[in-house]
mmCIF file of C-alpha atoms in Angstrom:
data_model
loop_
_atom_site.group_PDB
_atom_site.id
_atom_site.type_symbol
_atom_site.label_atom_id
_atom_site.label_comp_id
_atom_site.label_asym_id
_atom_site.label_seq_id
_atom_site.Cartn_x
_atom_site.Cartn_y
_atom_site.Cartn_z
ATOM 1 C CA MET D 1 -73.136 -9.006 -33.058
ATOM 2 C CA SER D 2 -69.509 -9.598 -34.665
ATOM 3 C CA GLU D 3 -66.038 -8.427 -33.535
ATOM 4 C CA VAL D 4 -64.680 -6.406 -35.670
ATOM 5 C CA GLY D 5 -60.679 -6.306 -34.043
ATOM 6 C CA GLU D 6 -58.149 -4.524 -35.732
ATOM 7 C CA PRO D 7 -58.137 -2.274 -38.621
ATOM 8 C CA ARG D 8 -57.041 -4.480 -41.718
ATOM 9 C CA LEU D 9 -54.105 -2.178 -44.239
ATOM 10 C CA LEU D 10 -56.028 -2.531 -47.467
ATOM 11 C CA PRO D 11 -53.166 -3.586 -50.548
ATOM 12 C CA TRP D 12 -54.337 -0.512 -52.990
ATOM 13 C CA VAL D 13 -54.467 3.096 -51.881
ATOM 14 C CA SER D 14 -57.111 6.197 -52.205
ATOM 15 C CA PRO D 15 -56.744 8.716 -55.789
ATOM 16 C CA GLU D 16 -54.856 10.667 -53.405
ATOM 17 C CA GLY D 17 -52.515 8.165 -52.701
ATOM 18 C CA LYS D 18 -53.863 8.026 -48.429
ATOM 19 C CA THR D 19 -53.227 4.326 -46.477
ATOM 20 C CA CYS D 20 -56.660 2.504 -47.018
ATOM 21 C CA PHE D 21 -57.778 0.944 -43.691
ATOM 22 C CA LEU D 22 -61.577 -2.092 -43.400
ATOM 23 C CA LEU D 23 -62.792 -2.036 -40.032
ATOM 24 C CA GLY D 24 -64.965 -5.429 -39.829
ATOM 25 C CA ASP D 25 -64.969 -8.976 -39.153
ATOM 26 C CA GLY D 26 -62.467 -10.314 -42.128
ATOM 27 C CA LYS D 27 -65.237 -12.140 -43.829
ATOM 28 C CA GLY D 28 -67.435 -9.549 -45.786
ATOM 29 C CA PHE D 29 -67.079 -8.245 -49.536
ATOM 30 C CA VAL D 30 -64.353 -5.748 -49.656
ATOM 31 C CA SER D 31 -62.085 -8.473 -47.588
ATOM 32 C CA ARG D 32 -62.829 -11.454 -49.879
ATOM 33 C CA MET D 33 -61.547 -8.414 -53.132
ATOM 34 C CA ALA D 34 -59.029 -7.634 -51.362
ATOM 35 C CA ASP D 35 -58.055 -11.324 -50.618
ATOM 36 C CA ARG D 36 -58.095 -11.699 -54.139
ATOM 37 C CA VAL D 37 -56.066 -8.012 -54.936
ATOM 38 C CA GLU D 38 -52.967 -9.558 -52.800
ATOM 39 C CA ALA D 39 -53.319 -12.401 -54.662
ATOM 40 C CA VAL D 40 -52.833 -11.123 -57.559
ATOM 41 C CA GLN D 41 -50.451 -8.875 -56.975
ATOM 42 C CA LEU D 42 -48.012 -11.635 -55.095
ATOM 43 C CA GLU D 43 -48.230 -13.293 -58.508
ATOM 44 C CA MET D 44 -47.491 -10.796 -60.510
ATOM 45 C CA ALA D 45 -44.659 -10.407 -58.160
ATOM 46 C CA ASP D 46 -43.769 -14.009 -58.638
ATOM 47 C CA GLY D 47 -44.035 -13.489 -62.572
ATOM 48 C CA LEU D 48 -41.975 -10.139 -62.582
ATOM 49 C CA VAL D 49 -39.195 -11.690 -60.632
ATOM 50 C CA ALA D 50 -38.943 -14.331 -63.388
ATOM 51 C CA HIS D 51 -39.229 -12.185 -66.043
ATOM 52 C CA ALA D 52 -35.878 -9.837 -64.043
ATOM 53 C CA ASP D 53 -34.300 -13.368 -63.009
ATOM 54 C CA GLY D 54 -34.331 -13.865 -67.002
ATOM 55 C CA MET D 55 -33.355 -10.288 -68.413
ATOM 56 C CA LEU D 56 -30.711 -10.252 -65.961
ATOM 57 C CA GLY D 57 -29.233 -13.163 -67.590
ATOM 58 C CA GLU D 58 -28.716 -10.809 -70.932
ATOM 59 C CA ALA D 59 -25.609 -9.902 -72.555
ATOM 60 C CA ARG D 60 -26.944 -6.593 -72.317
ATOM 61 C CA LEU D 61 -29.853 -4.531 -71.304
ATOM 62 C CA SER D 62 -30.563 -0.660 -72.573
ATOM 63 C CA GLU D 63 -30.997 1.662 -70.142
ATOM 64 C CA GLY D 64 -34.576 1.952 -71.285
ATOM 65 C CA GLU D 65 -34.494 -1.835 -70.345
ATOM 66 C CA LEU D 66 -33.510 -1.420 -66.935
ATOM 67 C CA ARG D 67 -35.172 1.244 -66.367
ATOM 68 C CA PHE D 68 -38.855 -0.263 -66.991
ATOM 69 C CA LEU D 69 -37.633 -3.287 -64.699
ATOM 70 C CA VAL D 70 -36.392 -1.586 -61.410
ATOM 71 C CA GLY D 71 -39.627 1.232 -61.551
ATOM 72 C CA ASN D 72 -42.208 -2.618 -61.724
ATOM 73 C CA LEU D 73 -40.040 -4.304 -59.537
ATOM 74 C CA THR D 74 -40.128 -1.094 -57.481
ATOM 75 C CA ARG D 75 -43.962 -1.287 -57.649
ATOM 76 C CA ALA D 76 -44.191 -5.053 -56.977
ATOM 77 C CA LEU D 77 -41.725 -4.734 -54.008
ATOM 78 C CA ARG D 78 -44.316 -2.300 -52.916
ATOM 79 C CA ASP D 79 -47.253 -4.299 -53.056
ATOM 80 C CA VAL D 80 -45.568 -7.026 -51.876
ATOM 81 C CA ARG D 81 -44.947 -5.125 -48.228
ATOM 82 C CA ARG D 82 -48.139 -3.721 -48.294
ATOM 83 C CA VAL D 83 -49.515 -7.241 -47.997
ATOM 84 C CA ALA D 84 -46.714 -8.275 -45.341
ATOM 85 C CA VAL D 85 -47.480 -5.652 -43.079
ATOM 86 C CA SER D 86 -51.206 -6.417 -43.549
ATOM 87 C CA ARG D 87 -51.631 -9.813 -42.884
ATOM 88 C CA GLY D 88 -48.980 -9.606 -40.309
ATOM 89 C CA ALA D 89 -50.748 -7.162 -38.610
ATOM 90 C CA ARG D 90 -53.627 -9.546 -38.185
ATOM 91 C CA LEU D 91 -51.888 -11.773 -36.356
ATOM 92 C CA GLU D 92 -53.162 -12.985 -33.301
ATOM 93 C CA GLY D 93 -51.559 -10.188 -30.454
ATOM 94 C CA ALA D 94 -50.142 -8.023 -33.212
ATOM 95 C CA GLY D 95 -49.048 -4.338 -32.506
ATOM 96 C CA ASP D 96 -49.625 -1.658 -34.417
ATOM 97 C CA VAL D 97 -49.937 -1.407 -37.953
ATOM 98 C CA PRO D 98 -47.331 0.801 -39.302
ATOM 99 C CA GLY D 99 -48.382 2.810 -43.124
#
């Protein structure tokens, strides 16, 4: 029998916006899918930061451009924070998983 361990915070929420966790040994299909989603989220955040750097170097930005940038940066930061919390909780000796 495999050891289940601590619940893993998944990199997505339910359709109702609720936090999702996975119980398992970290080797199953959903764990592998979560790993891929996390990798995509981190790559997207890197690309967005590079885009923001370029935009902020411009002399003038419209209010719409700034709102779009801030909205996307906020979503990316939320995703990256979720990945960090999830990975930190899986480190040996980690305590409670904040949602």
